[in-house]
PDB file of C-alpha atoms and ligand atoms in Angstrom:
ATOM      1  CA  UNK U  82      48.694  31.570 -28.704  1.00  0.00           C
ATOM      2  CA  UNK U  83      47.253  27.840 -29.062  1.00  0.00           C
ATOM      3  CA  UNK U  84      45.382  28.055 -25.963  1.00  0.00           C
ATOM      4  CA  UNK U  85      43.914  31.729 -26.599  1.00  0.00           C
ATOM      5  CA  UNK U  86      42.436  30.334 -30.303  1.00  0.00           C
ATOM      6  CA  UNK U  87      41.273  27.183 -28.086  1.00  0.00           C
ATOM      7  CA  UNK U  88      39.536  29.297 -26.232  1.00  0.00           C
ATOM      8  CA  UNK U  89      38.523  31.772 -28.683  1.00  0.00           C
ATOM      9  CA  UNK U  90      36.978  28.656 -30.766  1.00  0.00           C
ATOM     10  CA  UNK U  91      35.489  27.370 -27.601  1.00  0.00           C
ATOM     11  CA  UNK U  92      33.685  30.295 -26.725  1.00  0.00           C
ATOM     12  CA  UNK U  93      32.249  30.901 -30.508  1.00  0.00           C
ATOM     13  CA  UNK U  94      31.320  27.125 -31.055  1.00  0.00           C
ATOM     14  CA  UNK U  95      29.123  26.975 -27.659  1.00  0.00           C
ATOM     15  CA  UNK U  96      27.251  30.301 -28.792  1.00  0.00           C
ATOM     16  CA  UNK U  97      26.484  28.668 -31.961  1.00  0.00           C
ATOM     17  CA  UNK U  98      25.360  25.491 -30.133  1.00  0.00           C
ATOM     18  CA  UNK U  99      23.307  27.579 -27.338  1.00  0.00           C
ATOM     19  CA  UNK U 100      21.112  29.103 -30.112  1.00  0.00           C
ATOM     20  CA  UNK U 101      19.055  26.065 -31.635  1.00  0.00           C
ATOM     21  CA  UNK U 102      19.109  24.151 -28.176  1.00  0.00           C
ATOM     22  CA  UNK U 103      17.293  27.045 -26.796  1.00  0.00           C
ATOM     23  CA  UNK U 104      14.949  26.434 -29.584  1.00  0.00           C
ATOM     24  CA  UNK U 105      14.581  22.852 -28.469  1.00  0.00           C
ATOM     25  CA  UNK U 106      14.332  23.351 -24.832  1.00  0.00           C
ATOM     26  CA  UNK U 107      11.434  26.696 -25.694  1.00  0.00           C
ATOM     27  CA  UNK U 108       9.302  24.334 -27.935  1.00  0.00           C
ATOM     28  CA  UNK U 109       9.224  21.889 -25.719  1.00  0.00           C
ATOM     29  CA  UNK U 110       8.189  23.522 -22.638  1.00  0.00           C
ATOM     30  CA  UNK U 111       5.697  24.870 -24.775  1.00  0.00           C
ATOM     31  CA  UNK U 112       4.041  22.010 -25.850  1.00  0.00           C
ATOM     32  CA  UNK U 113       4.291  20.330 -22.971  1.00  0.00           C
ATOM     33  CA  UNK U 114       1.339  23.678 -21.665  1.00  0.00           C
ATOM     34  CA  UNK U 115      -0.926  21.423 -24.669  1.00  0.00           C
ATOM     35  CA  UNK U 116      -3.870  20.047 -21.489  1.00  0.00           C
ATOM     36  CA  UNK U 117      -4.585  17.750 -24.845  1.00  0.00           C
ATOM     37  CA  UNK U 118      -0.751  16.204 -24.524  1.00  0.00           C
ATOM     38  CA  UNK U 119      -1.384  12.537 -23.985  1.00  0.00           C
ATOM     39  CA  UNK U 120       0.702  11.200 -20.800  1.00  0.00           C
ATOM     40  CA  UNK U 121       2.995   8.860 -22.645  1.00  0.00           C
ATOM     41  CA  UNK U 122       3.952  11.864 -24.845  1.00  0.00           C
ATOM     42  CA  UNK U 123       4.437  14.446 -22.232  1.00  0.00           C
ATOM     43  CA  UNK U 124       6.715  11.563 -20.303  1.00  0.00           C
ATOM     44  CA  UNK U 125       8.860  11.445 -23.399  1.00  0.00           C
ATOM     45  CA  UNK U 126       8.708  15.418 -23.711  1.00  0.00           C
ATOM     46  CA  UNK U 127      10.109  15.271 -20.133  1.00  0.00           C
ATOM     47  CA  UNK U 128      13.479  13.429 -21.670  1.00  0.00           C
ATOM     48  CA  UNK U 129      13.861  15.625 -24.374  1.00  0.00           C
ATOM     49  CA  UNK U 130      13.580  18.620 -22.039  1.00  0.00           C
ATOM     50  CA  UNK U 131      15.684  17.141 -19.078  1.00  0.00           C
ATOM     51  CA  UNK U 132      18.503  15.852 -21.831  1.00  0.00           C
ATOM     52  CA  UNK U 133      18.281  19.607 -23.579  1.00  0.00           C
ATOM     53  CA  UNK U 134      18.611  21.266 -19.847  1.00  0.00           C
ATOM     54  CA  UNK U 135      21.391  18.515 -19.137  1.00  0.00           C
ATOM     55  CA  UNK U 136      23.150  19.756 -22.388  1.00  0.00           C
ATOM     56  CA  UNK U 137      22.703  23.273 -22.073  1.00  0.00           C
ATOM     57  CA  UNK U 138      24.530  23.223 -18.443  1.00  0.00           C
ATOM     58  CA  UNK U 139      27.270  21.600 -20.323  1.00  0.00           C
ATOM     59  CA  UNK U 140      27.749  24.020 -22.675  1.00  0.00           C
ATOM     60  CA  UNK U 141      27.145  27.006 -20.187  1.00  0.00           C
ATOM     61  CA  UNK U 142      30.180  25.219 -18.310  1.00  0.00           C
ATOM     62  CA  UNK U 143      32.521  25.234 -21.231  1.00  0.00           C
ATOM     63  CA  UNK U 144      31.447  28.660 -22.580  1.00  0.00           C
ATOM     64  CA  UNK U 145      32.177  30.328 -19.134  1.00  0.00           C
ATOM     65  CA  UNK U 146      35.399  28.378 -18.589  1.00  0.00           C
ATOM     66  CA  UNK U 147      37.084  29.691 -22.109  1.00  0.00           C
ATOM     67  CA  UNK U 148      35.540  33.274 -21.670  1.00  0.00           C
ATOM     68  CA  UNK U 149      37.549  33.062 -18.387  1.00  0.00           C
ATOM     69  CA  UNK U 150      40.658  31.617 -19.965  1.00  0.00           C
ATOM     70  CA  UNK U 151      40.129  34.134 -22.907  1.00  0.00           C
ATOM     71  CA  UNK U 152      40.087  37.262 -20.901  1.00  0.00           C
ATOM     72  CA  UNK U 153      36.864  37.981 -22.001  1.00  0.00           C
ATOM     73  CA  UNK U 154      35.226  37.729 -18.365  1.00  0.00           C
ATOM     74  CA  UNK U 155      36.411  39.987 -16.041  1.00  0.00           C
ATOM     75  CA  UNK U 156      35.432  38.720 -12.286  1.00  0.00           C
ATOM     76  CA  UNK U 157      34.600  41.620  -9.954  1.00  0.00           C
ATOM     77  CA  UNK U 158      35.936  40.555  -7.149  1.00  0.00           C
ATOM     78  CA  UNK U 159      34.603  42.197  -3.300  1.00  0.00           C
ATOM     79  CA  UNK U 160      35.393  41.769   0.326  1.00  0.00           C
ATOM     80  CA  UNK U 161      33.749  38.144   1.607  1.00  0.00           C
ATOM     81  CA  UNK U 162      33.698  36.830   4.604  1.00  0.00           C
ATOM     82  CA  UNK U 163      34.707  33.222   4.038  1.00  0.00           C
ATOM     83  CA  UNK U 164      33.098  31.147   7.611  1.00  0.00           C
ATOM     84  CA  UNK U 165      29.078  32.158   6.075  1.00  0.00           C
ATOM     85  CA  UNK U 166      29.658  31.029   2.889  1.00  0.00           C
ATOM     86  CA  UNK U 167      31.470  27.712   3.858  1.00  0.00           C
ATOM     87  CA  UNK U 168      28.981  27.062   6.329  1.00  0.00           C
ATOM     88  CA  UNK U 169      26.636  27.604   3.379  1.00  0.00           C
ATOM     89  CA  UNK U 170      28.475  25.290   1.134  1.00  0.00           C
ATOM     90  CA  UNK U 171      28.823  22.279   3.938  1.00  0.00           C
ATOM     91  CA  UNK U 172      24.797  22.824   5.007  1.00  0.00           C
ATOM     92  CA  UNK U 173      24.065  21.846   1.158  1.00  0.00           C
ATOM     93  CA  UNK U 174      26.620  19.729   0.831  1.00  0.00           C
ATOM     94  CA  UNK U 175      25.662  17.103   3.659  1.00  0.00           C
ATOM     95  CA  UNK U 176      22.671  15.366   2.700  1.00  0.00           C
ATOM     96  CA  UNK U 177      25.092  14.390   0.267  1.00  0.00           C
ATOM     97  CA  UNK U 178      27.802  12.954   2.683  1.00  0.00           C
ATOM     98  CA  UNK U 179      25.307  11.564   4.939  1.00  0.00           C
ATOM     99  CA  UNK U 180      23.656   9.515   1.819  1.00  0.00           C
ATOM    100  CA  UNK U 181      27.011   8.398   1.735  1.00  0.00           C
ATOM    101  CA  UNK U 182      27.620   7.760   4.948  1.00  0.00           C
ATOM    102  CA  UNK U 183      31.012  10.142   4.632  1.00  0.00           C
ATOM    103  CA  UNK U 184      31.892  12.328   7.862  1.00  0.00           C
ATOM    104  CA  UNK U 185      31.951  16.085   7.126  1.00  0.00           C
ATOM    105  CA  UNK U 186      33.505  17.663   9.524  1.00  0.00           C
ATOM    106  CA  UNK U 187      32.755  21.830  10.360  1.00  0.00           C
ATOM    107  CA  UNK U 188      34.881  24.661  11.028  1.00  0.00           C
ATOM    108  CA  UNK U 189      35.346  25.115  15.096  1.00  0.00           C
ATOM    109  CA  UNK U 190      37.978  27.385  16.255  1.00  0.00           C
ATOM    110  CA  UNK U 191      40.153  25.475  18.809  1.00  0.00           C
ATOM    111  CA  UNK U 192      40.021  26.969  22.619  1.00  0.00           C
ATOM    112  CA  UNK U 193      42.083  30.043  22.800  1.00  0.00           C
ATOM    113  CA  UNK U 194      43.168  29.774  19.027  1.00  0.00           C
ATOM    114  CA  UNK U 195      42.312  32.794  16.678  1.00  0.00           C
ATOM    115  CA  UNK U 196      38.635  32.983  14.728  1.00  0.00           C
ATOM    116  CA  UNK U 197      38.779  31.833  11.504  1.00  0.00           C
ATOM    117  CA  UNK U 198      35.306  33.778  10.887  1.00  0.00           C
ATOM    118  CA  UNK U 199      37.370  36.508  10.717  1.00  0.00           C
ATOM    119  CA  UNK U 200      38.643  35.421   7.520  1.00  0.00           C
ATOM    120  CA  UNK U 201      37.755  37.722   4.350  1.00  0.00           C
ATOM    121  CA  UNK U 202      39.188  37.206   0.654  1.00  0.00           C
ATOM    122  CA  UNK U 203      38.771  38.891  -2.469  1.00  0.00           C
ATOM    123  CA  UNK U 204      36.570  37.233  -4.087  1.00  0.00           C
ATOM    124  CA  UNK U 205      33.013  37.009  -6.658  1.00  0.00           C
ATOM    125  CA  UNK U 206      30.544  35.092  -3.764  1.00  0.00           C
ATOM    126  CA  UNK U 207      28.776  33.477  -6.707  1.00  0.00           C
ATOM    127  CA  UNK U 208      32.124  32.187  -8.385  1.00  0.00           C
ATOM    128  CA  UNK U 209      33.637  31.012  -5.192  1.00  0.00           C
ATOM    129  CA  UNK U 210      30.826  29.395  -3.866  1.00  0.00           C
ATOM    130  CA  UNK U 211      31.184  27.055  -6.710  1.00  0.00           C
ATOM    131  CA  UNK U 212      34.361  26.258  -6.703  1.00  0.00           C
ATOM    132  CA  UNK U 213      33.568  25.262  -2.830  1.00  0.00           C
ATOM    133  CA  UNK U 214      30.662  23.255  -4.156  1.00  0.00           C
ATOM    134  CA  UNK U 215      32.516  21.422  -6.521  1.00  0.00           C
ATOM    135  CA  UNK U 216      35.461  20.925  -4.285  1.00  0.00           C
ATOM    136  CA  UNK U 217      32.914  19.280  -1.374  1.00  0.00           C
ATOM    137  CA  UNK U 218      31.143  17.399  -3.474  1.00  0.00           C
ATOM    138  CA  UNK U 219      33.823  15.830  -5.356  1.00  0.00           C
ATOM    139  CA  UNK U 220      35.338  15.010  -1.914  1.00  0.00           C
ATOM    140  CA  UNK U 221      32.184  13.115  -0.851  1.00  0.00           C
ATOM    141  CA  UNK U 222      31.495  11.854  -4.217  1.00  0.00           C
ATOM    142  CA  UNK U 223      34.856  10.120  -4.891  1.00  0.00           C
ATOM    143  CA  UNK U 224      35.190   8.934  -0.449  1.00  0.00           C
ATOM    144  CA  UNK U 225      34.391   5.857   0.755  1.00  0.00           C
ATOM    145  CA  UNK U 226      31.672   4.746   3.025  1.00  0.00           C
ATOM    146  CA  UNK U 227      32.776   5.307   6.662  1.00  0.00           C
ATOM    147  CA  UNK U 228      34.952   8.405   4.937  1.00  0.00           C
ATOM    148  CA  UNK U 229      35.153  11.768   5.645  1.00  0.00           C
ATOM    149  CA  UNK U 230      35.800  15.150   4.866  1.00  0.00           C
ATOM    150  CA  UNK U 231      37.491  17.884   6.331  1.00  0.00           C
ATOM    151  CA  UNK U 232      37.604  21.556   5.680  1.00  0.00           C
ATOM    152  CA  UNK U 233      40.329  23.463   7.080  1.00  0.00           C
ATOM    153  CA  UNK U 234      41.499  27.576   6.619  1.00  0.00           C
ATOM    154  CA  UNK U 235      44.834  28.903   7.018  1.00  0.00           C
ATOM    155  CA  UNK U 236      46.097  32.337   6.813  1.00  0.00           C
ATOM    156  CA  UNK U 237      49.692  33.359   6.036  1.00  0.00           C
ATOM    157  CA  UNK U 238      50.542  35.771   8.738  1.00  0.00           C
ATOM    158  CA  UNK U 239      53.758  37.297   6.508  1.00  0.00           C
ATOM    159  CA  UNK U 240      52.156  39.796   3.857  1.00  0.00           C
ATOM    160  CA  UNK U 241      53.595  38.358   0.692  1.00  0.00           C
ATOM    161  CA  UNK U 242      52.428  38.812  -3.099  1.00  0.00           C
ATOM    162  CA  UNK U 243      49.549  36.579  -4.184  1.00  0.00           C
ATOM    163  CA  UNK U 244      46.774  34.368  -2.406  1.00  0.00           C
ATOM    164  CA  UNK U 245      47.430  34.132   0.829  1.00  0.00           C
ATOM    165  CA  UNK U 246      44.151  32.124   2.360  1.00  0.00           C
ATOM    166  CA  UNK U 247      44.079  28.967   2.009  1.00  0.00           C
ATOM    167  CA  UNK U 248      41.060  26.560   2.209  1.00  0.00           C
ATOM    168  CA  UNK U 249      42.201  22.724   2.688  1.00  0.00           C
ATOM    169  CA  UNK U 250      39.830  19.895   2.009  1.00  0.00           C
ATOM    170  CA  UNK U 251      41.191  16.921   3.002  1.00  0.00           C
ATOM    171  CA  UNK U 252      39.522  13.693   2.241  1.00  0.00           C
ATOM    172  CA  UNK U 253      40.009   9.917   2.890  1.00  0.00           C
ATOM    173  CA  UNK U 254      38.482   8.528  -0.644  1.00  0.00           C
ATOM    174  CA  UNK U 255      40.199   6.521  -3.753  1.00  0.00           C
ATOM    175  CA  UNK U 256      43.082   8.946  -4.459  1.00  0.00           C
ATOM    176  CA  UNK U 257      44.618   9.919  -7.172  1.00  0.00           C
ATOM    177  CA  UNK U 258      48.017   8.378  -8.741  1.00  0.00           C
ATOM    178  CA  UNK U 259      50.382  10.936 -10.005  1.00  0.00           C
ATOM    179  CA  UNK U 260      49.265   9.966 -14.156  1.00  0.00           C
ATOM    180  CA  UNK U 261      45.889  11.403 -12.875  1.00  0.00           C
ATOM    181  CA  UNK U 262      46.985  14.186 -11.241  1.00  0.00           C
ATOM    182  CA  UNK U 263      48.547  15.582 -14.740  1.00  0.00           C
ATOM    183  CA  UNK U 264      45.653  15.468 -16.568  1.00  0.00           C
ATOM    184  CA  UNK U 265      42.800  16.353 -13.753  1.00  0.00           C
ATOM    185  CA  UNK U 266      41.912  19.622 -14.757  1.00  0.00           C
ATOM    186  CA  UNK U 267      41.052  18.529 -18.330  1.00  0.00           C
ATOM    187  CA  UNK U 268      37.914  19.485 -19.400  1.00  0.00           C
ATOM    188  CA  UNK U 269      35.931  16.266 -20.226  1.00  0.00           C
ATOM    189  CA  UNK U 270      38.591  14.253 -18.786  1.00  0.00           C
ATOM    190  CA  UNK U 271      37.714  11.824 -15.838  1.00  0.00           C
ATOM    191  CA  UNK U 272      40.648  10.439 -15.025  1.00  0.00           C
ATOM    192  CA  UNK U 273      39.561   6.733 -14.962  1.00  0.00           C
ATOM    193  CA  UNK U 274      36.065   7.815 -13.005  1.00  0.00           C
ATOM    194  CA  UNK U 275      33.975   7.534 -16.466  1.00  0.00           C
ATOM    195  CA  UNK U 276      34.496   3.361 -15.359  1.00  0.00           C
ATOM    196  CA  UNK U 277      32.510   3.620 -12.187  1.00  0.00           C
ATOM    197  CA  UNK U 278      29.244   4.330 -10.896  1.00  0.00           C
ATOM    198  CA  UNK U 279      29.882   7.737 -10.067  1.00  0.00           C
ATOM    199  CA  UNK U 280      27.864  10.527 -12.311  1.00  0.00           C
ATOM    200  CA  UNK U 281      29.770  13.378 -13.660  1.00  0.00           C
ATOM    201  CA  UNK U 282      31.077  14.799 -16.793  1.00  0.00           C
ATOM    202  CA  UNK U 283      34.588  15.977 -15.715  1.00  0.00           C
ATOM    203  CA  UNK U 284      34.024  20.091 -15.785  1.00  0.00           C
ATOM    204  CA  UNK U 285      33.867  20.254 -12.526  1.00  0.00           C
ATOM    205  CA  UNK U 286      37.503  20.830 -12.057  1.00  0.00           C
ATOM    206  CA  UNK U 287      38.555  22.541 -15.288  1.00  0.00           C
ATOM    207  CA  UNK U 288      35.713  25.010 -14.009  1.00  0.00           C
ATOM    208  CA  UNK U 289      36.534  25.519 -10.376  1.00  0.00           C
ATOM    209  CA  UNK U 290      40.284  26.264 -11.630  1.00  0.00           C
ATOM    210  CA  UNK U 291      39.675  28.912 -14.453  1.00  0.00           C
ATOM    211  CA  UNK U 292      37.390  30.748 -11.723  1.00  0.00           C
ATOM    212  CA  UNK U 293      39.646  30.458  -9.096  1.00  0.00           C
ATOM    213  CA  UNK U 294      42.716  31.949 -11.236  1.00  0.00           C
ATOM    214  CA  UNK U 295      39.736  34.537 -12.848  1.00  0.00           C
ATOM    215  CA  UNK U 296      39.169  35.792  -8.885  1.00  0.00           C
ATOM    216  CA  UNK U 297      43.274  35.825  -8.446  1.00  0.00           C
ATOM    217  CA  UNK U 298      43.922  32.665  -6.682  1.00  0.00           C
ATOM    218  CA  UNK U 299      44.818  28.827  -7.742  1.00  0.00           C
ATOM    219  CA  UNK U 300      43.742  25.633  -6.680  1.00  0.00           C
ATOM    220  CA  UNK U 301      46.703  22.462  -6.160  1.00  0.00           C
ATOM    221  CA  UNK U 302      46.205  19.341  -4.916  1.00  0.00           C
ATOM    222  CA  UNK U 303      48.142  16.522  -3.346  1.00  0.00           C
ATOM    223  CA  UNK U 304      46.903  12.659  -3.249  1.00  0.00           C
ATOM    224  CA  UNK U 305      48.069   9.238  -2.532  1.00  0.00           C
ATOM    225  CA  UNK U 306      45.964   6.607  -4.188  1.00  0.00           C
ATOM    226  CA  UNK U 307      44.268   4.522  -1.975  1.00  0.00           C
ATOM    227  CA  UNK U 308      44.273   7.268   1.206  1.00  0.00           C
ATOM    228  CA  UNK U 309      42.816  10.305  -0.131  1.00  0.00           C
ATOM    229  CA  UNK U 310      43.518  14.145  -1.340  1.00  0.00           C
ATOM    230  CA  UNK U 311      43.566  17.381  -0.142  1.00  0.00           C
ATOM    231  CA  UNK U 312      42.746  20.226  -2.614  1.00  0.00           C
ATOM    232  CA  UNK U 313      43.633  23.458  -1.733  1.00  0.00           C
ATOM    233  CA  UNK U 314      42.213  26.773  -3.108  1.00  0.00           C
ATOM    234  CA  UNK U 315      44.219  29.576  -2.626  1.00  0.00           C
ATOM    235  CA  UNK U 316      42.300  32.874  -2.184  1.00  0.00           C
ATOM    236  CA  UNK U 317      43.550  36.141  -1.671  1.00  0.00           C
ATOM    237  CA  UNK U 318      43.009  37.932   1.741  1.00  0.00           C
ATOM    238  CA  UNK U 319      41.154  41.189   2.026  1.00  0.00           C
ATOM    239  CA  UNK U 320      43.230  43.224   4.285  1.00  0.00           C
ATOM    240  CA  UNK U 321      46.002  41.863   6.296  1.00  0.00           C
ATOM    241  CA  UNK U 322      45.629  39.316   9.095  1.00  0.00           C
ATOM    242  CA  UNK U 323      45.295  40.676  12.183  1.00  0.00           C
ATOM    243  CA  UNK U 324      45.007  39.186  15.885  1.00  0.00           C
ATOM    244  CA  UNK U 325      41.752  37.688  15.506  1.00  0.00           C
ATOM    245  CA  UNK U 326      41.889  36.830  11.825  1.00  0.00           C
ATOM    246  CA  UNK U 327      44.868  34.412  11.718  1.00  0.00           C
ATOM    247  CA  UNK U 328      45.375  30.963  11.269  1.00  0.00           C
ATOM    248  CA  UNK U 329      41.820  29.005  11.910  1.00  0.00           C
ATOM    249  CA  UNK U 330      41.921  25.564  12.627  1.00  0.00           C
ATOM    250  CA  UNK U 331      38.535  22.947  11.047  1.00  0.00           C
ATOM    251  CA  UNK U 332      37.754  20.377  13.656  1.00  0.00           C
TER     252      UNK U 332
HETATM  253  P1  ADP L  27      33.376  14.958 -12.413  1.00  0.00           P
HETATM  254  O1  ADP L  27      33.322  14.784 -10.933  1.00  0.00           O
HETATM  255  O2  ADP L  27      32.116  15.514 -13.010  1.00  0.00           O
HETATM  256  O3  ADP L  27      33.846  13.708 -13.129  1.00  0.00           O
HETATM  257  P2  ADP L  27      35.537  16.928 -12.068  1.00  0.00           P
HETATM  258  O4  ADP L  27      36.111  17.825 -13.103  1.00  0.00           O
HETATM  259  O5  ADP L  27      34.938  17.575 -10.865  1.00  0.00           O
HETATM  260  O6  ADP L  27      34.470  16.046 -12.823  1.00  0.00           O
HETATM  261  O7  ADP L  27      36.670  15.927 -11.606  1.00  0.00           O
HETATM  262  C1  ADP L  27      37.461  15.284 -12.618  1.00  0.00           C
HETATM  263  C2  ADP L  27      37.915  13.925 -12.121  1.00  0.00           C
HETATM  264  O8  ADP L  27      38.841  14.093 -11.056  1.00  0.00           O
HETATM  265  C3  ADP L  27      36.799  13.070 -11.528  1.00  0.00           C
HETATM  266  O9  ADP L  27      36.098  12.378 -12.548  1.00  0.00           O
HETATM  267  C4  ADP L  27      37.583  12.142 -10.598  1.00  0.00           C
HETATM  268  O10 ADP L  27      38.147  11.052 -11.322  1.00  0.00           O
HETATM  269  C5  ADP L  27      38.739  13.035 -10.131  1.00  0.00           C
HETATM  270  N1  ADP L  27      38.503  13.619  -8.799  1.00  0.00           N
HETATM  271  C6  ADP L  27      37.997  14.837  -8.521  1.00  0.00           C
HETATM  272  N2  ADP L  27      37.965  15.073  -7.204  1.00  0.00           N
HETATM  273  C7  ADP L  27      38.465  13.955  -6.609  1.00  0.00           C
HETATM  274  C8  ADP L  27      38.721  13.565  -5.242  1.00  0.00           C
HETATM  275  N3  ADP L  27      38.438  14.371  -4.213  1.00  0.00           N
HETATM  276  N4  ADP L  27      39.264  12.334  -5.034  1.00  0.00           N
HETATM  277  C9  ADP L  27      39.559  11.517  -6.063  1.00  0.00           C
HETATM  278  N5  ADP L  27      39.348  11.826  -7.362  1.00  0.00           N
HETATM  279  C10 ADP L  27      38.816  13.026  -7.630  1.00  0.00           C
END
């Protein structure tokens, strides 16, 4: 019951906050048309629309992740084939690992192995896509140099209840020490990360998890500090695995 007037309270306080940013972020796009704007004041116009946008994200975030948790949302969730979109998510994601000089490493079935781009879930492309996004990038963003990353899909062949896909990305960054690990998918909460260089807000997580478990699946993770984590996102299948859809090995 606490968590459903959380959520309720969330999800009215971030309407009422949406309503005069949009009046800030409208204003200022229109005066920043004025040909007569002098530079200096279009530059700082630029903040105040860049910090309103910033904002607004935030608050889009927090508004979708207690609709979600609220049961206000419901996900429609289709038939995806999961190798396109992950190929998709790793494309955009490397510029970002290769700034970093982190290794991402691509789905490649093994010789004589079953095709993981088989692979279908039930799923909202839009919503899982994120999750992926966030999941890669935080991989990459929290590595080391020389790191890597490495995406992996198995299949339960047994037809049990619940998600039975599972994507695996497995990094070598920091780690996390079991105290982080209990609060990690806390919105707002960093987990010690606000003390480092690294830019982020600490959504990311709380958001991925509330639209994985919206879509019917669940996201877990494992870590030793110092070596690196693997978070899992459990999706479920669309149809049964057959012959060519089982287990796929990431290379
Ligand atoms: P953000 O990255 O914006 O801070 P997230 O919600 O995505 O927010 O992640 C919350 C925190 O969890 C991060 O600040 C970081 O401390 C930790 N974290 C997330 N992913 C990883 C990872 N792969 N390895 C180590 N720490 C991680």
């Amino acid at each position: 019951a606490a968590s459903q007037a959380k959520s309720d309270f969330l999800s009215r306080l971030s309407h009422e906050l949406r309503t005069p940013l949009n009046a800030i972020i409208g204003f200022s796009q229109l005066i920043q048309m004025d040909p007569q704007l002098p530079a200096e004041r279009r530059a700082q116009l630029g903040h105040v629309l860049s910090a309103g946008e910033h904002l607004l994200s935030l608050i889009n975030q927090i508004l979708d992740i207690s609709s979600i948790e609220s049961g206000a949302q419901k996900v429609a969730t289709q038939a995806v084939p999961l190798a396109p979109l992950l190929e998709t998510c790793v494309a955009i994601c490397r510029p970002l690992a290769q700034a970093s000089a982190v290794a991402l490493e691509v789905a490649r079935p093994l010789p004589g192995e079953p095709d993981p781009a088989a692979v279908q879930v039930q799923a909202d492309p839009t919503r899982l896509r994120q999750v992926l996004m966030n999941l890669l990038s935080n991989a990459v963003k929290y590595n080391r140099p020389q790191g890597s990353v490495r995406l992996a899909v198995r299949q339960d062949v047994t037809c049990g209840e619940g998600p039975n896909v599972h994507v695996d990305i497995t990094d070598s960054g920091i780690g996390l020490a079991p105290a982080q690990l209990e609060r990690l998918f806390e919105p707002f909460n960093r987990v010690g990360a606000e003390r480092t260089v690294v830019e982020g807000h600490g959504l990311g997580l709380a958001h991925s998890r509330a639209l994985a478990r919206s879509m019917g699946g669940e996201i877990t993770v494992t870590s030793q500090p110092g070596q690196g984590s693997c978070f899992t996102l459990h999706l479920q299948s669309a149809g049964h695995p057959t012959a060519d859809s089982r287990p796929g090995r990431v290379n």
